[in-house]
Short mmCIF file of C-alpha atoms (C1' of nucleotides) in Angstrom, two decimals:
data_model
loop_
_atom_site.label_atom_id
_atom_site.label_comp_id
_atom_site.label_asym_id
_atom_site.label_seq_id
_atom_site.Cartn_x
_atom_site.Cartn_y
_atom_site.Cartn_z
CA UNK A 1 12.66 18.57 -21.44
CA UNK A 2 11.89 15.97 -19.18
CA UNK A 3 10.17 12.33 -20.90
CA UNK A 4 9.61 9.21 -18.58
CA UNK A 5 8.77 5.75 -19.53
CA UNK A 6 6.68 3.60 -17.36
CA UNK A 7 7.32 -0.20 -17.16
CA UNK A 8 4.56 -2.14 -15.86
CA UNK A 9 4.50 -5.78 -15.97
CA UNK A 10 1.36 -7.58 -17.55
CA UNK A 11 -1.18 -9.19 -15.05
CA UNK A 12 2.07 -9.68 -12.52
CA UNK A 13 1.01 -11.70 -10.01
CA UNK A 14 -0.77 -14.47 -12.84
CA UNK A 15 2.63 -14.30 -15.10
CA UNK A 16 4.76 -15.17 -12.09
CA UNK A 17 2.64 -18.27 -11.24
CA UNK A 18 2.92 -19.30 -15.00
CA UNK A 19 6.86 -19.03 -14.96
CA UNK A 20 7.13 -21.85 -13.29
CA UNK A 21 3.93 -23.80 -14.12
CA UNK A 22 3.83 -24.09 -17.98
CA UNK A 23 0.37 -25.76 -17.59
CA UNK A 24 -1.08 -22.30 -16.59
CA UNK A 25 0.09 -20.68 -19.67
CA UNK A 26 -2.88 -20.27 -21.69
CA UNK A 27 -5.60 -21.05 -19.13
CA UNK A 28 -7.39 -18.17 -17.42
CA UNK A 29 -5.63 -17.56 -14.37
CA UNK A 30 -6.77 -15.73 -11.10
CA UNK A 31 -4.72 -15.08 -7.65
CA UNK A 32 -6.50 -14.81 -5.24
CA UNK A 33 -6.34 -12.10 -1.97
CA UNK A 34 -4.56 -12.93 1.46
CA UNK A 35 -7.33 -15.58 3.01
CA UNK A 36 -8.49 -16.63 -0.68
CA UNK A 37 -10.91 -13.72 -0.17
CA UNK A 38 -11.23 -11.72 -3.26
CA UNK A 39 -9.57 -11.89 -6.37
CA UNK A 40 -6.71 -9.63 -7.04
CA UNK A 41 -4.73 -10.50 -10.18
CA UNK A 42 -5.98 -12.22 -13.34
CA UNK A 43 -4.66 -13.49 -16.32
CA UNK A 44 -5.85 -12.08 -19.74
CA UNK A 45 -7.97 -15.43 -20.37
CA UNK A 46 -9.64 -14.61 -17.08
CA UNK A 47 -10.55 -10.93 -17.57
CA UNK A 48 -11.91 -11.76 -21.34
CA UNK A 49 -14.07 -14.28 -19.17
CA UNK A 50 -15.25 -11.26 -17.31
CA UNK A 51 -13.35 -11.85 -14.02
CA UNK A 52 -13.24 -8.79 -12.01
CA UNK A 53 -10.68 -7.12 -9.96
CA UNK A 54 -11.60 -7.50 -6.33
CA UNK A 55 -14.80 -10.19 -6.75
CA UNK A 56 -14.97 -12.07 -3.38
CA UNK A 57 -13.90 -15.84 -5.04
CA UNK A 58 -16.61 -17.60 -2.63
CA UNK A 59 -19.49 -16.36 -4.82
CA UNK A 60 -17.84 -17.67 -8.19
CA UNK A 61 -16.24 -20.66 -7.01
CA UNK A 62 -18.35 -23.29 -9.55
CA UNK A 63 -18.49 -21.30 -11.70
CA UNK A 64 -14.51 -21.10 -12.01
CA UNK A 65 -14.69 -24.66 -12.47
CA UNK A 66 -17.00 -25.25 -15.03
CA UNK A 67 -15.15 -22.11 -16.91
CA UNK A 68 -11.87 -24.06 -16.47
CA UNK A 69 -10.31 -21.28 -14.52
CA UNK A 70 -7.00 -21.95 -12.66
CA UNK A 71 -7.28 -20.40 -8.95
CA UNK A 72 -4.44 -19.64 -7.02
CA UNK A 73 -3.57 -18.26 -3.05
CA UNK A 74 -1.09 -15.13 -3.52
CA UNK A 75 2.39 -16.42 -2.93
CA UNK A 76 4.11 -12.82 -1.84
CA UNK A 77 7.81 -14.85 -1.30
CA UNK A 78 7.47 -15.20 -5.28
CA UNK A 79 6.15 -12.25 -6.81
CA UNK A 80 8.77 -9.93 -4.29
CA UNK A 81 11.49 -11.78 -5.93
CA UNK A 82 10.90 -12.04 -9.37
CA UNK A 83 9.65 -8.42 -8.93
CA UNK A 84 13.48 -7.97 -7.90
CA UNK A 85 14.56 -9.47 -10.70
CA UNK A 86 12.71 -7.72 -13.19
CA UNK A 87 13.51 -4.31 -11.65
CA UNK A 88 17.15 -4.72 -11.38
CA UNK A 89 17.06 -5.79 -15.28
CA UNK A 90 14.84 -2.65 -16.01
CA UNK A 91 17.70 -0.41 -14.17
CA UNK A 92 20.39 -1.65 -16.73
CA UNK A 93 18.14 0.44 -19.51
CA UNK A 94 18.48 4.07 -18.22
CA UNK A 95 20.56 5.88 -15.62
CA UNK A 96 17.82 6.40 -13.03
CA UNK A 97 14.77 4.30 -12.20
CA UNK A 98 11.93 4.68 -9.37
CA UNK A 99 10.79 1.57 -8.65
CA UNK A 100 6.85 2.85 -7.79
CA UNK A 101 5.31 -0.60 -7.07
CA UNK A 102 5.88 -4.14 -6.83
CA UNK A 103 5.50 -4.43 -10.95
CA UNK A 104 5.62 -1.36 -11.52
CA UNK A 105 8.86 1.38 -12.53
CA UNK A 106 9.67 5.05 -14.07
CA UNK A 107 12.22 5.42 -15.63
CA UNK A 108 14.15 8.58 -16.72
CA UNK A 109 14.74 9.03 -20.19
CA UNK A 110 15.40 12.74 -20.53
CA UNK A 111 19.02 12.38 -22.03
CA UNK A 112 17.44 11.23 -25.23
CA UNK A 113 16.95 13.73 -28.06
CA UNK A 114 15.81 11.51 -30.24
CA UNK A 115 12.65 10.75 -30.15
CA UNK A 116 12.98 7.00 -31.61
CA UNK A 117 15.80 6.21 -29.22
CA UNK A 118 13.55 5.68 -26.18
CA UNK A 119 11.39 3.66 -27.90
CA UNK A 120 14.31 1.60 -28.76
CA UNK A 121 15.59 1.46 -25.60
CA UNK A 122 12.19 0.53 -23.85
CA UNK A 123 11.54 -1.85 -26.88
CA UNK A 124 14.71 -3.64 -25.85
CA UNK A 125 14.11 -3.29 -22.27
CA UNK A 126 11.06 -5.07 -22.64
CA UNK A 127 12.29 -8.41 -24.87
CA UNK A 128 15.03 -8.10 -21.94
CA UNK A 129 13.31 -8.56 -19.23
CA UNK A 130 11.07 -11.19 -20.96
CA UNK A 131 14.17 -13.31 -21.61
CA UNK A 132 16.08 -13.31 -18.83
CA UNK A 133 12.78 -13.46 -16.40
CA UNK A 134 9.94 -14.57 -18.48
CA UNK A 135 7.58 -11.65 -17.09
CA UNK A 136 5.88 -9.82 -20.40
CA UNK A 137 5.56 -5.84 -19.31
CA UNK A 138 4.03 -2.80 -21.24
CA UNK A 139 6.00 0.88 -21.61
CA UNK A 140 4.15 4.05 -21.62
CA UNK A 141 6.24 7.32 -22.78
CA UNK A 142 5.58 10.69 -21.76
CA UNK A 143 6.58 13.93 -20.42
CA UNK A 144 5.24 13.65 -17.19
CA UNK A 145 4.49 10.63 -14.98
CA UNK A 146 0.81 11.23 -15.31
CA UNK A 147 1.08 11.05 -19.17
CA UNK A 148 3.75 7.91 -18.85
CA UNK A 149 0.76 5.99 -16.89
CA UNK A 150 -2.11 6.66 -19.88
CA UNK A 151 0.55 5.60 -22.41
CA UNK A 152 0.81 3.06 -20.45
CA UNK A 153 -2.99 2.29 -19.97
CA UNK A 154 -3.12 2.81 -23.79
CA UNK A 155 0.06 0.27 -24.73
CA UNK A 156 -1.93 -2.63 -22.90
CA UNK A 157 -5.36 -1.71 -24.47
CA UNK A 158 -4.15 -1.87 -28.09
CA UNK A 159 -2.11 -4.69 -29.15
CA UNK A 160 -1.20 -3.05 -32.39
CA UNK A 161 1.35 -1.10 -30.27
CA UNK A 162 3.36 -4.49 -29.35
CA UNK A 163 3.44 -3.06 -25.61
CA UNK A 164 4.98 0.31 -26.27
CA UNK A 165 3.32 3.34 -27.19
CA UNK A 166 4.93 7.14 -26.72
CA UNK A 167 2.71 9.94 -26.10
CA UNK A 168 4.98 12.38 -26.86
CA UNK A 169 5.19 11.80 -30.21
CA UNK A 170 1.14 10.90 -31.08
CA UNK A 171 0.14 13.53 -34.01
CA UNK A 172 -2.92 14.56 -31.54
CA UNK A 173 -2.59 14.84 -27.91
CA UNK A 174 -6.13 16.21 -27.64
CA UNK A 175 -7.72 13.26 -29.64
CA UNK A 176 -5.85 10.77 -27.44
CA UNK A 177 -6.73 12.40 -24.40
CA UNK A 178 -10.23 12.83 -25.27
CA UNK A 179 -10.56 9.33 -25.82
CA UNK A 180 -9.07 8.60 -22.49
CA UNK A 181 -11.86 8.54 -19.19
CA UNK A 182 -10.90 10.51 -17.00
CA UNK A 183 -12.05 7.61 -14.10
CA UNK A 184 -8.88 5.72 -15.30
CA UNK A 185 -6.22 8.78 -14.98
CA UNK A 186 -3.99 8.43 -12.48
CA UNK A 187 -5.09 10.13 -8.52
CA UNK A 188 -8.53 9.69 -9.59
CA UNK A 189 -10.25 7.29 -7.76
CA UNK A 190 -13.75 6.81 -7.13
CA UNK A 191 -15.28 9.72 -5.80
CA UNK A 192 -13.51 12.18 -7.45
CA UNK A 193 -14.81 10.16 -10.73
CA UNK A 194 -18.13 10.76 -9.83
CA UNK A 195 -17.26 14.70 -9.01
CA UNK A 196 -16.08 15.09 -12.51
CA UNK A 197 -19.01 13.14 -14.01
CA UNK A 198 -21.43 15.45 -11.88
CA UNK A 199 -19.74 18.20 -13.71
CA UNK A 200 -19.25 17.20 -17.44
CA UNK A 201 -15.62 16.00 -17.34
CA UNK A 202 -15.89 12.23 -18.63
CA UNK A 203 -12.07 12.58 -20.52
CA UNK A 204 -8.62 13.43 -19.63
CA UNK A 205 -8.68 16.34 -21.84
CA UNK A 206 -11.54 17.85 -20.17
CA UNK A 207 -9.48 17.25 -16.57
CA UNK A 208 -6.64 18.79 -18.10
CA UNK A 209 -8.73 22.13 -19.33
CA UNK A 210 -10.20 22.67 -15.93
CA UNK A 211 -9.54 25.82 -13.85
CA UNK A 212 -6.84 25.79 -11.55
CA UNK A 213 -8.91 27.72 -8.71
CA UNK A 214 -11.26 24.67 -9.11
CA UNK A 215 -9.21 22.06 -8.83
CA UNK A 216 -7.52 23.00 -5.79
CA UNK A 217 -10.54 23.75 -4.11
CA UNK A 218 -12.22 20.28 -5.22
CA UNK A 219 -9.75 18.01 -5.51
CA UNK A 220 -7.01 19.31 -3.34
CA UNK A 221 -3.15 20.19 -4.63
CA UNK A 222 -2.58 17.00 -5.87
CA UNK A 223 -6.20 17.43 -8.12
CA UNK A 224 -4.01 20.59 -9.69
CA UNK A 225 -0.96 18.40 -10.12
CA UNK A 226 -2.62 15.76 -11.61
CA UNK A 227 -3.97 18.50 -13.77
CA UNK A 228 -0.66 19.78 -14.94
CA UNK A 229 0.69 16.63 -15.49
CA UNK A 230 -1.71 16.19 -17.92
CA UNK A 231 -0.95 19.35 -20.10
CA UNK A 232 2.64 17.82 -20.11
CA UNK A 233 4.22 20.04 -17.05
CA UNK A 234 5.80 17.39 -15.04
CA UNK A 235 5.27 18.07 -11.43
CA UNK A 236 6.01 14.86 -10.03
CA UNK A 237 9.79 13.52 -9.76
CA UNK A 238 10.98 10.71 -10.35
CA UNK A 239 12.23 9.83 -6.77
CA UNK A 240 14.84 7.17 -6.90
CA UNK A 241 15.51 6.50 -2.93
CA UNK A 242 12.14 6.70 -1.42
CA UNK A 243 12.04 8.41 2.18
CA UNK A 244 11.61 5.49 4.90
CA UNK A 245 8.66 4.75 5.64
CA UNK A 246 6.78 6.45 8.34
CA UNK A 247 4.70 3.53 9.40
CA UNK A 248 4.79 -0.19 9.38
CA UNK A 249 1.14 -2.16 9.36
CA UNK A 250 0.63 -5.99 9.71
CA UNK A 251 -2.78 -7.18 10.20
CA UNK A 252 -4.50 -10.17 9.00
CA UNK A 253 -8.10 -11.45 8.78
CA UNK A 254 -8.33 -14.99 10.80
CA UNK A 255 -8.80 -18.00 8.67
CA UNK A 256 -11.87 -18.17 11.25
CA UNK A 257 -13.50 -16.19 13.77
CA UNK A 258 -11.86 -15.62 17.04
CA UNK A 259 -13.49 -15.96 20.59
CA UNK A 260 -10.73 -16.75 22.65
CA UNK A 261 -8.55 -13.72 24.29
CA UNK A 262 -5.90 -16.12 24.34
CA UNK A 263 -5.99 -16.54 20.76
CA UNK A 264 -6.33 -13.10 20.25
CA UNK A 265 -3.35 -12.19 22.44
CA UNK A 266 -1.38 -15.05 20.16
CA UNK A 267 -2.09 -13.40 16.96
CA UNK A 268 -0.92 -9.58 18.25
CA UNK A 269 1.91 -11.18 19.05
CA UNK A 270 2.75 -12.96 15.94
CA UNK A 271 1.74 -9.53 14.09
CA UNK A 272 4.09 -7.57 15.80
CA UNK A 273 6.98 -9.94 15.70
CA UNK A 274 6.41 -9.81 12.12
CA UNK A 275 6.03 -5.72 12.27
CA UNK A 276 9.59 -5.43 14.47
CA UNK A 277 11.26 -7.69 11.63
CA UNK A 278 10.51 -5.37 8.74
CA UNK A 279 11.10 -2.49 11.20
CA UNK A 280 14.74 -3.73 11.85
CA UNK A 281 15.10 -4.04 8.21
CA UNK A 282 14.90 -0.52 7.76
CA UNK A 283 17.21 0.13 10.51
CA UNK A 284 14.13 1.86 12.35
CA UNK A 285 13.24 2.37 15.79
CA UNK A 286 9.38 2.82 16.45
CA UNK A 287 8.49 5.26 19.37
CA UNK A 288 4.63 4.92 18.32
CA UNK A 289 2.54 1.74 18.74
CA UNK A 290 -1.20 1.11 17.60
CA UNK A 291 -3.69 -1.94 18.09
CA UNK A 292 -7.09 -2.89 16.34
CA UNK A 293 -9.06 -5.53 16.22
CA UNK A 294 -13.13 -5.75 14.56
CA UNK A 295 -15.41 -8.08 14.10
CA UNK A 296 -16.81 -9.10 10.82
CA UNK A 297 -19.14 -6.71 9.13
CA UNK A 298 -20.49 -8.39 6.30
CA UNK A 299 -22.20 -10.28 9.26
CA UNK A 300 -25.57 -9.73 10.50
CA UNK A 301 -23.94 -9.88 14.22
CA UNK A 302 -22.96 -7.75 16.99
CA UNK A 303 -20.59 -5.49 15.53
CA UNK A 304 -17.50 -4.22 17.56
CA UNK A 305 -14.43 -2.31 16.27
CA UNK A 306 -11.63 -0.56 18.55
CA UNK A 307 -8.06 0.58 18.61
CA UNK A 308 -5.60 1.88 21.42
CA UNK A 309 -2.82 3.72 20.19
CA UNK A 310 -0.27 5.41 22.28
CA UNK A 311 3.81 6.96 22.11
CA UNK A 312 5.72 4.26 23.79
CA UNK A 313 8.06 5.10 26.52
CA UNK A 314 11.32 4.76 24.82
CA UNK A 315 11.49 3.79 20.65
CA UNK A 316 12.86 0.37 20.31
CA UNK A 317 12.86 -2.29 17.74
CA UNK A 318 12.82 -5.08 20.12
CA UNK A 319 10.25 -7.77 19.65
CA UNK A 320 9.62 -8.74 23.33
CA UNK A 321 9.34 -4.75 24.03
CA UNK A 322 6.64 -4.08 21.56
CA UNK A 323 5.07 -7.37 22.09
CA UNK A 324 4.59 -6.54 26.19
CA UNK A 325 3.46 -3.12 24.96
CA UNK A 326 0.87 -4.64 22.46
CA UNK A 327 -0.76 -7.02 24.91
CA UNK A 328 -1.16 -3.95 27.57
CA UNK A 329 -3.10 -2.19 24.77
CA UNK A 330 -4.86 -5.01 23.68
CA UNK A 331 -6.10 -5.31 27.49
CA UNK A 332 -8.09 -2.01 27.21
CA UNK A 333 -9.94 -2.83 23.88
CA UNK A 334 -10.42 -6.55 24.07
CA UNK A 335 -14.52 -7.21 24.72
CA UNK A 336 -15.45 -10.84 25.33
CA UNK A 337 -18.11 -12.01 23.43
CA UNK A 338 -17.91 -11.19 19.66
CA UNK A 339 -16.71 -13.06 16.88
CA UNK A 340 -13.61 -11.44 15.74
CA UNK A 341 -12.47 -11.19 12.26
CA UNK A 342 -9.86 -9.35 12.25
CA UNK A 343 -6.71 -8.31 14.34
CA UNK A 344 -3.73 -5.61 13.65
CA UNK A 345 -0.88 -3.43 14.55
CA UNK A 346 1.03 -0.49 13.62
CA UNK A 347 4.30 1.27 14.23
CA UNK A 348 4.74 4.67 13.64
CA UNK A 349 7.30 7.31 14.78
CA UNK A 350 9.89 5.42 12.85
CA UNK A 351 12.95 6.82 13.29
CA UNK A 352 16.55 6.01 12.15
CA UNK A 353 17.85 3.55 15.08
CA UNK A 354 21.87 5.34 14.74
CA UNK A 355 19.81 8.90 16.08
CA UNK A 356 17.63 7.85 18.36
CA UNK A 357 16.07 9.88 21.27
CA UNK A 358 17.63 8.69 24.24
CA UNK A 359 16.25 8.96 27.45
CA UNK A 360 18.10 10.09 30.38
CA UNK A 361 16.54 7.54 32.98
CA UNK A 362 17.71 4.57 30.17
CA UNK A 363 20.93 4.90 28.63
CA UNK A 364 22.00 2.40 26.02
CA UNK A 365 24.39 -0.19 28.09
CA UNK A 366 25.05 -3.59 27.96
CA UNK A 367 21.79 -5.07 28.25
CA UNK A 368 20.93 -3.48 25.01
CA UNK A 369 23.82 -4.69 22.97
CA UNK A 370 22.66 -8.06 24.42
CA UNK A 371 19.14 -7.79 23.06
CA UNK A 372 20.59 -5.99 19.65
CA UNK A 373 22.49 -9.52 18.83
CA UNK A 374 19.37 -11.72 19.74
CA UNK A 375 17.21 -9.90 17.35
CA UNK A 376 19.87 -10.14 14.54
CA UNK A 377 20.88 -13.18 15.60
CA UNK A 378 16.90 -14.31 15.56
CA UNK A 379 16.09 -12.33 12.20
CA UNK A 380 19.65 -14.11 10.53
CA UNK A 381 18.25 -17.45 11.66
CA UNK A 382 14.81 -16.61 10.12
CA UNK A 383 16.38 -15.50 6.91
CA UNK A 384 18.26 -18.62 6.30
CA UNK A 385 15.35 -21.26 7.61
CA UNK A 386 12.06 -20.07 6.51
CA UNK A 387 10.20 -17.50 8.57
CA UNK A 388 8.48 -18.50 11.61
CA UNK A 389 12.01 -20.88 12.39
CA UNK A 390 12.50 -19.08 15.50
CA UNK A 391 9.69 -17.01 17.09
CA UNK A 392 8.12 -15.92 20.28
CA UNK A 393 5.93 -18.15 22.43
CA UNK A 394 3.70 -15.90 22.76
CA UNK A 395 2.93 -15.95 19.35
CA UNK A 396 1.25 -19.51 19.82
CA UNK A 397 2.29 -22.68 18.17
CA UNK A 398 -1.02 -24.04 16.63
CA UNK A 399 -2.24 -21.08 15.21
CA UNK A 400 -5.50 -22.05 14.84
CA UNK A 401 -7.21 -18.27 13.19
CA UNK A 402 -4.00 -18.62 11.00
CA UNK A 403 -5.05 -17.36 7.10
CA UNK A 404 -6.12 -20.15 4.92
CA UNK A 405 -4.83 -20.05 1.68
CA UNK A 406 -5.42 -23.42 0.37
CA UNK A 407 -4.07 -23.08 -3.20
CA UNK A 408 -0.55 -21.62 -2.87
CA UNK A 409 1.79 -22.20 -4.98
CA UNK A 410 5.35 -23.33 -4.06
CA UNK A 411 8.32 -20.29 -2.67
CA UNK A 412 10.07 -21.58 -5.86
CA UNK A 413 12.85 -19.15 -6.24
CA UNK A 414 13.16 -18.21 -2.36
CA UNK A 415 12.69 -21.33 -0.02
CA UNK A 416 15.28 -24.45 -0.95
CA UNK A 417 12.65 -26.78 -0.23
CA UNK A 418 10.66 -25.78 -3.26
CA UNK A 419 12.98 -25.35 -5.94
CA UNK A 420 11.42 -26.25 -9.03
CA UNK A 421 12.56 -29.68 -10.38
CA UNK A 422 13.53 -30.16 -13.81
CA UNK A 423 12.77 -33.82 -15.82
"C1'" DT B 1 -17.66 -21.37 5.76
"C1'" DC B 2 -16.44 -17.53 2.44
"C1'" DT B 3 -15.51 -10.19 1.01
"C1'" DG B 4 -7.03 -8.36 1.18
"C1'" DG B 5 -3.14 -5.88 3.00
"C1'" DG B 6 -0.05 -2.03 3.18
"C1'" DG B 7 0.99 2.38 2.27
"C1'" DT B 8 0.91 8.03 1.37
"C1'" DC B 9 -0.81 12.70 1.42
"C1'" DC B 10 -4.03 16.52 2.48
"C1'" DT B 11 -7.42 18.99 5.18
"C1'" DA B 12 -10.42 20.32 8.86
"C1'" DG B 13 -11.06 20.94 13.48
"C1'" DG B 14 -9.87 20.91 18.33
"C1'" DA B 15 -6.53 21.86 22.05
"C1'" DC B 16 -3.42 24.84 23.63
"C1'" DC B 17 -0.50 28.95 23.93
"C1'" DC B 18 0.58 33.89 23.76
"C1'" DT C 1 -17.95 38.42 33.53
"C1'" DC C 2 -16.67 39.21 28.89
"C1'" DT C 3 -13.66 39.58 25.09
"C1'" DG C 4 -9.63 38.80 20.09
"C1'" DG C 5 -6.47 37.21 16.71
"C1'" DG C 6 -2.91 34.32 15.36
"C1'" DG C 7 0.02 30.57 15.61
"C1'" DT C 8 1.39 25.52 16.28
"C1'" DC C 9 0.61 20.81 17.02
"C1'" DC C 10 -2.01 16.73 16.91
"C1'" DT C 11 -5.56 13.63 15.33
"C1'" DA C 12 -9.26 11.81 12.66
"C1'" DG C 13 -11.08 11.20 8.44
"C1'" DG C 14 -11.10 11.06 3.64
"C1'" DA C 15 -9.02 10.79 -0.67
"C1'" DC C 16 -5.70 8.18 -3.46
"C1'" DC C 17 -2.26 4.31 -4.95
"C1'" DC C 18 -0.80 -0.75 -5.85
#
DNA sequence: TCTGGGGTCCTAGGACCC
DNA sequence: TCTGGGGTCCTAGGACCC
């Protein structure tokens, strides 16, 4: 019999920001999106204020003052590490965890028999990892991942279940699920929330009594899965080392718009140097290479949108490589005259640099070794000073469409500039 | 002035081959 | 000139997740 708990961390990205800050603890709190665009995380304060996920902050920003509300830029150098933190306390509390998001873990707790040992175990888990990081989290228990999540859902939503509640073990499955939407079940989104609605289903237990023939034909394999899960047949493993990724994505929108090729040219640069550092983390070689750039369109203005994407002659990880490659594609979409909003790239073909393709015309010889040690010799610098320490030229100095983010907090636990002082 | 970024998976349809 | 089925591979688009 297979049970999982879920550990998902309360309103993340606002609890890391109050770690450090004790003034934010019981204001409403929001973070706000890359650019201070929407919001993406708030604080309990703030959603009882009726704060909603993904409101563009520009329409509400007097009114978060006269409410009081503390408003914060994301600060990603912070929440990836204390994520680490909590996630490597979470793996001390069973023998295999799947870290499934930045706050966010499964963990396997099919060894137990009894059925008050893993709430023991997740109960202290969770005073754990409050401790020893000071980020509160919720546990959902279940026999599938799908049933985990609504526990989940369900341990947040009531607070009479001090952040744990098992699923496995509630005296009515069909009551619970009944009272459960079906909009909020995991792998249904949107549209397949108004597909159910258009048919009757409004709870999980009405997803989970629907005909198999139907939901494969309406809502694909994973519809079915999803399904199963519910009617406690796990389908989904827990998957503790996830497959490399297949593609790597950086793009950005520009603090403001962009006119200038040059500047455009600058910020595919800077994107890709960025794209060929996490692509060398993963040991990777890219033998795929895509660029995009549009223009803003929330904006009553000309509207342009393109992207050139195209195998590369030989996968490589090297920045000055992709970065030659990127500005020849950029070359056949770039139109002068708009207002650009928004620039990007993407490598794909990602293989595992030890088995690479080869190509006959280019063996590896010493001028590759030569450029292997100045990209680890560049990304070992980078590491140790602060991104952005050492970085192509081409990438541009100023910066000028660089993100704003006006309210970030300080890298507190990863730059040794910003330490937090204590007095 | 101002609306995020980074991923995965599945399916349909077209190109191409035999 | 017209005509068939079956297979693979690739891409675009749409759905989802956080």
């Amino acid at each position: 019999m297979k049970l999982f708990a879920l550990a998902d961390c309360n309103n993340f990205y606002a609890s890391c920001e109050r770690v450090f800050d004790p003034s934010l603890r019981n204001a409403p709190v929001v973070v706000l999106s890359n650019n201070d665009g929407c919001v993406i995380a708030r604080s309990a304060e703030a959603k009882a204020l009726g704060v909603g996920m993904g409101e563009p902050a520009f329409k509400r920003e007097g009114w978060f003052r006269s409410q009081g509300v503390r408003v914060l830029s994301s600060n990603y150098a912070l929440y990836g590490d204390m994520s680490a933190r909590v996630m490597d306390t979470l793996a001390l509390f069973a023998p295999r965890l799947e870290i499934y998001s930045i706050d966010e873990a499964f963990l396997d707790l099919s060894h137990l028999h009894d059925p008050d040992a893993a709430r023991r175990i997740c109960r202290e888990a969770r005073e754990t990892v409050l401790r020893w990081t000071g980020i509160p989290l919720s546990f959902g228990i279940g026999p599938s991942k799908t049933l985990a999540k609504v526990a989940n859902k369900i341990a947040k939503q009531n607070i009479n279940h001090n952040g744990i509640f098992d699923i496995s073990i509630a005296q009515n499955m069909q009551t619970v699920l009944q009272t459960f939407p079906a909009s909020d079940v995991w792998g249904v989104g949107r549209k397949y929330a108004r597909l159910l609605e258009r048919h009757g289903v409004r709870d999980a237990w009405a997803l989970s009594g629907l005909p198999d023939h139907w939901l494969r034909k309406n809502m694909t394999v994973q519809g079915l899965m999803t399904a199963m899960e519910l009617r406690g047949v796990s389908c989904l493993p827990l998957e503790q080392a996830p497959p490399s990724r297949k593609s790597i994505i950086c793009s950005r929108s520009f603090g403001r718009p962009v006119l200038l090729r040059s500047e455009m040219e600058e910020a595919v640069a800077a994107y890709l140097s960025r794209a060929a550092e996490k692509l060398r983390k993963e040991e990777g070689v890219a033998s795929w290479l895509k660029v995009f750039l549009l223009t803003n369109p929330h904006k009553d203005e000309p509207q342009y949108a393109n992207a050139y994407g195209a195998p590369l002659a030989l996968a490589t990880d090297h920045t000055p490589d992709l970065i030659q490659a990127g500005l020849a594609f950029l070359d056949r979409i770039w139109r002068d005259g708009y207002r650009y909003k928004k620039a990007g790239v993407m490598l794909a073909g990602i293989e595992p640099k030890s088995g690479r393709q080869l190509s006959l015309l280019s063996l590896p010889g010493p001028k590759d070794e030569r450029n292997d040690k100045l990209m680890h010799c560049l990304d070992r610098i980078n590491g140790r000073w602060g991104r952005g320490t050492l970085q192509y030229a081409a990438a541009g100095l100023g910066r000028p469409w660089r993100m704003r983010q006006l309210r970030k907090s300080p890298r507190y636990t990863s730059s040794w500039d910003e330490l937090p002082v204590a007095g």
